[in-house]
PDB file of C-alpha atoms in Angstrom:
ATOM      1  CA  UNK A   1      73.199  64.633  93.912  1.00 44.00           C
ATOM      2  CA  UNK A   2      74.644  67.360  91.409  1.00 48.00           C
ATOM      3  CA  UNK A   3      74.341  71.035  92.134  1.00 47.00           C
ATOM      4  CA  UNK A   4      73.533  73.501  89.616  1.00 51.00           C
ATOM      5  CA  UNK A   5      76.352  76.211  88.844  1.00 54.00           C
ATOM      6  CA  UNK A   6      74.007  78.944  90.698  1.00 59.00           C
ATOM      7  CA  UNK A   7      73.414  76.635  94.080  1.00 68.00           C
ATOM      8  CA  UNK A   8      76.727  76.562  94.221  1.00 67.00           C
ATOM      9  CA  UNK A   9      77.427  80.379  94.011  1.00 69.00           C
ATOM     10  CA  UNK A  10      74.570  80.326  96.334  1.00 74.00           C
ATOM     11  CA  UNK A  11      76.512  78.200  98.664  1.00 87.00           C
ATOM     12  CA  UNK A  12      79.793  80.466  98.434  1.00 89.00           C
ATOM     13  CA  UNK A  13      77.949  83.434  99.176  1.00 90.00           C
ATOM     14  CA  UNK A  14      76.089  81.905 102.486  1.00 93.00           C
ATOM     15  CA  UNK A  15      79.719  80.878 103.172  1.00 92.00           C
ATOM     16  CA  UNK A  16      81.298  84.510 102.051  1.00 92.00           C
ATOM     17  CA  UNK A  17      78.535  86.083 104.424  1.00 93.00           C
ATOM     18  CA  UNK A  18      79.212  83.994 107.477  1.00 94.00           C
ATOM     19  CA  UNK A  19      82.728  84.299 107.706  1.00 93.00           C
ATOM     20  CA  UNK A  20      83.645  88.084 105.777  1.00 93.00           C
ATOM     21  CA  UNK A  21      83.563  90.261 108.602  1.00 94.00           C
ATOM     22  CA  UNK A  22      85.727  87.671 110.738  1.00 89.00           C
ATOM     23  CA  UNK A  23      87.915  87.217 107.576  1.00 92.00           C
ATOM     24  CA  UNK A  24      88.474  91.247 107.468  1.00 92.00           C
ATOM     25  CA  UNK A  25      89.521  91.566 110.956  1.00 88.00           C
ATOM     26  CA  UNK A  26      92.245  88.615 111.069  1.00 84.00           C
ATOM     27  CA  UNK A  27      93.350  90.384 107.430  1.00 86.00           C
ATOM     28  CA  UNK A  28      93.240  93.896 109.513  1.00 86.00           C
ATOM     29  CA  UNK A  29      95.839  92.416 111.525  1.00 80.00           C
ATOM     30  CA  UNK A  30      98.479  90.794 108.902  1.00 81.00           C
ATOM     31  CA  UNK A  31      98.378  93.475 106.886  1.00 80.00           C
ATOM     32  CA  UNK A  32      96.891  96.498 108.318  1.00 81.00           C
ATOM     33  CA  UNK A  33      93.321  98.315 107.722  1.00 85.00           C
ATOM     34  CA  UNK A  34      93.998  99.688 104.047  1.00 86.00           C
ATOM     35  CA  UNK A  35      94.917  96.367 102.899  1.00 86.00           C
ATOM     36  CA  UNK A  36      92.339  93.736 104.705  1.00 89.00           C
ATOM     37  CA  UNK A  37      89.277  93.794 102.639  1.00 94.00           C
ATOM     38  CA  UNK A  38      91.327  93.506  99.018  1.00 93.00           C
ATOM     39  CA  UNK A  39      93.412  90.515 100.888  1.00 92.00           C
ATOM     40  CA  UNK A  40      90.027  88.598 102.037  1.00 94.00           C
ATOM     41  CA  UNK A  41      88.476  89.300  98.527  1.00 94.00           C
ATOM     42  CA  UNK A  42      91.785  88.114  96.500  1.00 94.00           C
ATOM     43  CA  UNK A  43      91.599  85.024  99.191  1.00 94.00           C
ATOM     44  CA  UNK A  44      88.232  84.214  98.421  1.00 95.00           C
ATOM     45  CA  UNK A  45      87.976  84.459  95.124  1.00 95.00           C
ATOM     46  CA  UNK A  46      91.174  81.938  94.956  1.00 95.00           C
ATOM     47  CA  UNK A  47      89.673  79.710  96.865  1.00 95.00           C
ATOM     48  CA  UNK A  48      85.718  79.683  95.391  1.00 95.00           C
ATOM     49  CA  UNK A  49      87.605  79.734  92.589  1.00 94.00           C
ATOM     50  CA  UNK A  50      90.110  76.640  93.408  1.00 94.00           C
ATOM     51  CA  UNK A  51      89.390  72.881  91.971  1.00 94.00           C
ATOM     52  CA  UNK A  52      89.416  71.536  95.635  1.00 93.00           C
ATOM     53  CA  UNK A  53      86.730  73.794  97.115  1.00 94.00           C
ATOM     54  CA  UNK A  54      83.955  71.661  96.745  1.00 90.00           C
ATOM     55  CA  UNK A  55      85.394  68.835  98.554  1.00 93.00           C
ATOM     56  CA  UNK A  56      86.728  70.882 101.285  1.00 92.00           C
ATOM     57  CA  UNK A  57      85.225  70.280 104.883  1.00 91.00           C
ATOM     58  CA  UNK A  58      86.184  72.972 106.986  1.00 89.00           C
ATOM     59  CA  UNK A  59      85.169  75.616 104.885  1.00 92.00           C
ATOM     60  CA  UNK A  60      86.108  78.205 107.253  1.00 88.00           C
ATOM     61  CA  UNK A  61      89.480  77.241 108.165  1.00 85.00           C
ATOM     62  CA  UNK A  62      90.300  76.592 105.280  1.00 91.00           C
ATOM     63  CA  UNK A  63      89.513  80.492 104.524  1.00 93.00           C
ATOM     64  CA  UNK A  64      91.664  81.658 107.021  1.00 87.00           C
ATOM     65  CA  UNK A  65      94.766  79.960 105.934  1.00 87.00           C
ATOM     66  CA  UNK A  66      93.752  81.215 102.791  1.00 90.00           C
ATOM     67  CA  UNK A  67      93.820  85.038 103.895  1.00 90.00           C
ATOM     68  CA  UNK A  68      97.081  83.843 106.078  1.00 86.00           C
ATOM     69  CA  UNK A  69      98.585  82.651 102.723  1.00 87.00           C
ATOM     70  CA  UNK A  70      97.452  86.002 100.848  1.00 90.00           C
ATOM     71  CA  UNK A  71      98.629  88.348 103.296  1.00 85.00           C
ATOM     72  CA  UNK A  72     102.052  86.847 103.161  1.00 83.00           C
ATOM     73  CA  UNK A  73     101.990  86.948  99.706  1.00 89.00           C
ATOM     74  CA  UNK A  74     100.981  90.581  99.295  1.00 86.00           C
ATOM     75  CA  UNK A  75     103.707  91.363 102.340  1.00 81.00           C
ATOM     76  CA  UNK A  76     106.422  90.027 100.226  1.00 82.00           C
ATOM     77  CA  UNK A  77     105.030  91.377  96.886  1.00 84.00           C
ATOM     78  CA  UNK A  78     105.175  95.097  98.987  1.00 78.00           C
ATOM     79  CA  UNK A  79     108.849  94.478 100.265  1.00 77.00           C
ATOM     80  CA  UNK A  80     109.648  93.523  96.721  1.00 84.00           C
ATOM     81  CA  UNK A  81     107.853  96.761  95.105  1.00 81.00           C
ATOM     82  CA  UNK A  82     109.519  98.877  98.033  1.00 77.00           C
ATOM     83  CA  UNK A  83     113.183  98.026  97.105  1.00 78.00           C
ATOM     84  CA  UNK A  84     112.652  98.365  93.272  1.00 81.00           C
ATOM     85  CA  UNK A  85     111.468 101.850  94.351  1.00 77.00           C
ATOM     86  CA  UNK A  86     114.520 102.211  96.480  1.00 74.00           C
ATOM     87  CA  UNK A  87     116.808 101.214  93.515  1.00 74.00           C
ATOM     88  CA  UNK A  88     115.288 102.967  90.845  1.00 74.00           C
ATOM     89  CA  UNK A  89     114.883 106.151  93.211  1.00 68.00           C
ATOM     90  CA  UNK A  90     118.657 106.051  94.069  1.00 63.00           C
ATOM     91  CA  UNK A  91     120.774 106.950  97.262  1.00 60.00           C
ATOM     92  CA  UNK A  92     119.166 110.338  97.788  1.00 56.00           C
ATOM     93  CA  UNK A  93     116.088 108.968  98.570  1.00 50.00           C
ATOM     94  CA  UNK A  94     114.035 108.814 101.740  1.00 50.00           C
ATOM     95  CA  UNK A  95     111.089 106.751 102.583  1.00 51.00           C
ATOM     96  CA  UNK A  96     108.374 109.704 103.091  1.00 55.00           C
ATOM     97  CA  UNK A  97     109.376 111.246  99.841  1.00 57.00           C
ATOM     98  CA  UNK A  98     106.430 112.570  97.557  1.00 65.00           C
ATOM     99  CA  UNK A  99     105.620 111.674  94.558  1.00 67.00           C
ATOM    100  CA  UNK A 100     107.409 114.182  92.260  1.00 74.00           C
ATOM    101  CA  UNK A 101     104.899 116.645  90.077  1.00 80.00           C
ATOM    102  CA  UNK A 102     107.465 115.684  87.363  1.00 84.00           C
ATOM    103  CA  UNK A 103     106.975 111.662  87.794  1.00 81.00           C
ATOM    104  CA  UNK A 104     103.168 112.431  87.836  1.00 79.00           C
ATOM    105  CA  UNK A 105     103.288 114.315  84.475  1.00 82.00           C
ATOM    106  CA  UNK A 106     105.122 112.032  83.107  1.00 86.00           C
ATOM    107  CA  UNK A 107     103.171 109.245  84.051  1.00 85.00           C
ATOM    108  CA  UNK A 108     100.092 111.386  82.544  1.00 81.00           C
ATOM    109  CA  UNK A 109     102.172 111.493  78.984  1.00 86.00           C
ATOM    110  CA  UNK A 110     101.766 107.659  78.487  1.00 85.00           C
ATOM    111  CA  UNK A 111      98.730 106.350  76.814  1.00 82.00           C
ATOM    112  CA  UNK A 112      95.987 104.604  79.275  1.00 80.00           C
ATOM    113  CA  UNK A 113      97.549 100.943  78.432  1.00 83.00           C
ATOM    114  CA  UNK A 114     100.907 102.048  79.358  1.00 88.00           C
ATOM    115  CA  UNK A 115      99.925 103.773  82.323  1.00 84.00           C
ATOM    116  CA  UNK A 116      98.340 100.155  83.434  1.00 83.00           C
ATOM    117  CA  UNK A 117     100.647  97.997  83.232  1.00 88.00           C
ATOM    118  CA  UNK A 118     103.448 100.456  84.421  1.00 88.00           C
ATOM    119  CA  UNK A 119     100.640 100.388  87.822  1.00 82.00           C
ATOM    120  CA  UNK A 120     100.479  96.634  87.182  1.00 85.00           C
ATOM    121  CA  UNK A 121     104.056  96.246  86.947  1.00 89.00           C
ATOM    122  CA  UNK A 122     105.540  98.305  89.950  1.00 86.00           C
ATOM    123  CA  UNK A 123     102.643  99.454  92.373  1.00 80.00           C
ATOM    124  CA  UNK A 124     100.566  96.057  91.900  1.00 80.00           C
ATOM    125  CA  UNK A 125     104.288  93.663  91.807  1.00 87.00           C
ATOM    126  CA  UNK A 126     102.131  91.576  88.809  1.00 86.00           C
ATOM    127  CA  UNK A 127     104.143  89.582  86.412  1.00 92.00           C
ATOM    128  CA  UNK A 128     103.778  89.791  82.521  1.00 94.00           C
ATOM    129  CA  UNK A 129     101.364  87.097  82.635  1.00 93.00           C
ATOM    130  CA  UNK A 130      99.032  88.395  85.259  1.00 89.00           C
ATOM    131  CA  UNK A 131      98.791  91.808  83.220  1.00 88.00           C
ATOM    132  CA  UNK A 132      98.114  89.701  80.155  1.00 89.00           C
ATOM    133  CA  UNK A 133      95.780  87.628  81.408  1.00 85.00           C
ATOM    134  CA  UNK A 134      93.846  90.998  83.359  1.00 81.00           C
ATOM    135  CA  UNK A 135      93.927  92.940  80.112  1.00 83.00           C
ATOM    136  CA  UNK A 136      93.280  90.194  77.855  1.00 83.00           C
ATOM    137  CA  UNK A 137      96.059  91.093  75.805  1.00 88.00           C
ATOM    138  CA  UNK A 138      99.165  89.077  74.663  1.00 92.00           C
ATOM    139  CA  UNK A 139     102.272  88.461  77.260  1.00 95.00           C
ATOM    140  CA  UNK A 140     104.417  89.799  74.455  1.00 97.00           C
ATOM    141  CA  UNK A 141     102.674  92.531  74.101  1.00 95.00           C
ATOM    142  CA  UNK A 142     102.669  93.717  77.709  1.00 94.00           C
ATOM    143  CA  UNK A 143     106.369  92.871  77.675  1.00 96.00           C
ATOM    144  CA  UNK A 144     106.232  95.439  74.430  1.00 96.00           C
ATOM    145  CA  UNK A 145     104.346  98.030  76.065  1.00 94.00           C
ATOM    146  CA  UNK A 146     106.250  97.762  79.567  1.00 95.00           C
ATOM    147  CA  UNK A 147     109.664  98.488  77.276  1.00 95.00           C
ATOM    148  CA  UNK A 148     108.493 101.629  75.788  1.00 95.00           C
ATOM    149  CA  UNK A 149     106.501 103.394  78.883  1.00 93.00           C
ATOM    150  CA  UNK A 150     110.264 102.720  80.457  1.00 94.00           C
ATOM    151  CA  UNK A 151     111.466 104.500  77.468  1.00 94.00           C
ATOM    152  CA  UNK A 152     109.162 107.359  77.510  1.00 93.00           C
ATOM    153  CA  UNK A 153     109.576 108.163  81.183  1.00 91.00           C
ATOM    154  CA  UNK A 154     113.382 107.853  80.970  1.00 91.00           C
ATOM    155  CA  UNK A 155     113.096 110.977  77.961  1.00 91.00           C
ATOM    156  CA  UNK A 156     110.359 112.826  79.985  1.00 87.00           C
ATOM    157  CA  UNK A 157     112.497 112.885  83.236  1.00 86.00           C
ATOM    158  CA  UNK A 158     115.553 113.767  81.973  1.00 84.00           C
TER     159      UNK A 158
END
Protein backbone atom coordinates (compact mmCIF):
# COMPACT_ATOMS: atom_id res chain seq x y z
CA UNK A 1 0.00 0.00 0.00
CA UNK A 2 1.51 3.55 -0.96
CA UNK A 3 0.93 6.57 1.20
CA UNK A 4 0.22 9.86 -0.13
CA UNK A 5 2.93 12.68 0.62
CA UNK A 6 0.28 14.34 3.18
CA UNK A 7 -0.49 10.81 5.20
CA UNK A 8 2.79 10.73 5.65
CA UNK A 9 3.29 14.29 7.14
CA UNK A 10 0.24 13.22 8.90
CA UNK A 11 2.08 10.33 10.32
CA UNK A 12 5.23 12.53 11.41
CA UNK A 13 3.16 14.88 13.13
CA UNK A 14 1.10 12.07 15.27
CA UNK A 15 4.70 10.90 15.85
CA UNK A 16 6.16 14.69 16.53
CA UNK A 17 3.11 15.07 19.03
CA UNK A 18 3.62 11.90 20.98
CA UNK A 19 7.08 12.12 21.70
CA UNK A 20 7.95 16.38 21.64
CA UNK A 21 7.48 17.16 25.09
CA UNK A 22 9.59 13.94 26.16
CA UNK A 23 12.08 14.89 23.36
CA UNK A 24 12.41 18.60 25.01
CA UNK A 25 13.12 17.43 28.40
CA UNK A 26 15.98 14.74 27.56
CA UNK A 27 17.31 17.90 25.13
CA UNK A 28 16.81 20.20 28.47
CA UNK A 29 19.30 18.04 29.95
CA UNK A 30 22.25 17.72 27.18
CA UNK A 31 22.19 21.00 26.48
CA UNK A 32 20.40 23.11 28.88
CA UNK A 33 16.80 24.96 28.72
CA UNK A 34 17.73 27.77 26.05
CA UNK A 35 18.94 25.26 23.72
CA UNK A 36 16.37 22.07 23.97
CA UNK A 37 13.51 22.96 21.80
CA UNK A 38 15.89 24.26 18.64
CA UNK A 39 17.97 20.78 19.30
CA UNK A 40 14.61 18.51 19.17
CA UNK A 41 13.35 20.61 16.13
CA UNK A 42 16.89 20.44 14.16
CA UNK A 43 16.64 16.50 15.27
CA UNK A 44 13.41 16.04 13.88
CA UNK A 45 13.44 17.66 10.98
CA UNK A 46 16.78 15.49 10.12
CA UNK A 47 15.24 12.64 10.74
CA UNK A 48 11.44 13.18 8.98
CA UNK A 49 13.57 14.44 6.68
CA UNK A 50 16.17 11.32 6.39
CA UNK A 51 15.80 8.51 3.44
CA UNK A 52 15.57 5.75 6.18
CA UNK A 53 12.63 7.13 8.18
CA UNK A 54 10.03 5.32 6.65
CA UNK A 55 11.46 2.01 7.25
CA UNK A 56 12.42 2.73 10.72
CA UNK A 57 10.63 0.65 13.55
CA UNK A 58 11.23 2.21 16.67
CA UNK A 59 10.26 5.48 15.78
CA UNK A 60 10.83 6.84 19.10
CA UNK A 61 14.16 5.63 19.88
CA UNK A 62 15.27 6.27 17.09
CA UNK A 63 14.33 10.11 17.96
CA UNK A 64 16.18 10.14 20.93
CA UNK A 65 19.46 9.10 19.57
CA UNK A 66 18.67 11.56 17.16
CA UNK A 67 18.41 14.55 19.76
CA UNK A 68 21.52 12.59 21.58
CA UNK A 69 23.39 12.95 18.21
CA UNK A 70 22.25 16.76 17.80
CA UNK A 71 23.06 17.87 21.12
CA UNK A 72 26.56 16.61 20.74
CA UNK A 73 26.81 18.17 17.66
CA UNK A 74 25.63 21.62 18.70
CA UNK A 75 28.02 21.08 22.07
CA UNK A 76 30.99 20.80 19.89
CA UNK A 77 29.83 23.41 17.30
CA UNK A 78 29.57 25.90 20.76
CA UNK A 79 33.14 24.85 22.05
CA UNK A 80 34.32 25.49 18.54
CA UNK A 81 32.49 29.08 18.25
CA UNK A 82 33.76 29.78 21.95
CA UNK A 83 37.54 29.45 21.15
CA UNK A 84 37.34 31.37 17.78
CA UNK A 85 35.86 34.06 20.09
CA UNK A 86 38.68 33.53 22.48
CA UNK A 87 41.29 33.91 19.64
CA UNK A 88 39.92 36.61 17.80
CA UNK A 89 39.12 38.49 21.22
CA UNK A 90 42.80 38.08 22.36
CA UNK A 91 44.56 37.58 25.85
CA UNK A 92 42.71 40.41 27.57
CA UNK A 93 39.66 38.79 27.37
CA UNK A 94 37.34 37.29 29.94
CA UNK A 95 34.45 35.02 29.52
CA UNK A 96 31.54 37.44 30.92
CA UNK A 97 32.74 40.23 28.75
CA UNK A 98 29.95 42.35 26.92
CA UNK A 99 29.47 42.80 23.76
CA UNK A 100 31.31 46.07 22.93
CA UNK A 101 28.87 49.19 21.72
CA UNK A 102 31.73 49.50 19.15
CA UNK A 103 31.43 45.66 17.80
CA UNK A 104 27.60 46.29 17.75
CA UNK A 105 27.92 49.42 15.52
CA UNK A 106 30.00 47.95 13.53
CA UNK A 107 28.13 45.00 13.00
CA UNK A 108 25.09 47.54 12.21
CA UNK A 109 27.48 49.17 9.27
CA UNK A 110 27.34 45.90 7.17
CA UNK A 111 24.55 45.38 4.79
CA UNK A 112 21.70 42.72 5.98
CA UNK A 113 23.54 39.78 3.86
CA UNK A 114 26.73 40.43 5.51
CA UNK A 115 25.38 40.73 8.81
CA UNK A 116 23.91 36.96 8.12
CA UNK A 117 26.35 35.12 7.28
CA UNK A 118 28.88 36.88 9.69
CA UNK A 119 25.78 35.35 12.42
CA UNK A 120 25.90 32.21 10.26
CA UNK A 121 29.50 32.01 10.27
CA UNK A 122 30.58 32.63 14.00
CA UNK A 123 27.41 32.61 16.35
CA UNK A 124 25.58 29.70 14.28
CA UNK A 125 29.43 27.62 13.59
CA UNK A 126 27.68 26.96 9.78
CA UNK A 127 30.02 26.20 7.00
CA UNK A 128 30.00 28.03 3.54
CA UNK A 129 27.74 25.50 2.26
CA UNK A 130 25.11 25.54 4.92
CA UNK A 131 24.86 29.49 4.48
CA UNK A 132 24.59 28.87 0.76
CA UNK A 133 22.27 26.43 0.78
CA UNK A 134 19.98 28.63 3.74
CA UNK A 135 20.24 31.76 1.63
CA UNK A 136 19.96 30.22 -1.62
CA UNK A 137 22.86 31.94 -2.80
CA UNK A 138 26.17 30.64 -4.34
CA UNK A 139 29.06 29.02 -1.92
CA UNK A 140 31.37 31.45 -3.66
CA UNK A 141 29.51 34.05 -3.02
CA UNK A 142 29.11 33.60 0.73
CA UNK A 143 32.84 32.90 0.74
CA UNK A 144 32.85 36.59 -1.12
CA UNK A 145 30.68 38.23 1.23
CA UNK A 146 32.27 36.53 4.48
CA UNK A 147 35.83 38.20 3.09
CA UNK A 148 34.62 41.66 2.93
CA UNK A 149 32.25 41.93 6.25
CA UNK A 150 35.89 40.70 7.79
CA UNK A 151 37.26 43.59 5.97
CA UNK A 152 34.80 46.14 6.96
CA UNK A 153 34.83 45.32 10.65
CA UNK A 154 38.65 45.18 10.74
CA UNK A 155 38.46 49.28 9.30
CA UNK A 156 35.45 50.06 11.61
CA UNK A 157 37.27 48.77 14.79
CA UNK A 158 40.37 50.15 14.35
Amino acid sequence: MMLSVGTERNADADVYARHATELVRFATVLAGPSGAEDVVASAVLKAFTHPGWSGVQNQRAYLYRSVLNEARQEGRANVRRLRREQLAAGPESSDNAPVRPEVLAAMRRLDPRQRAIVFFTYWQDRTPAEIADDLGINVRTVQRELSSARQQLLEHLR
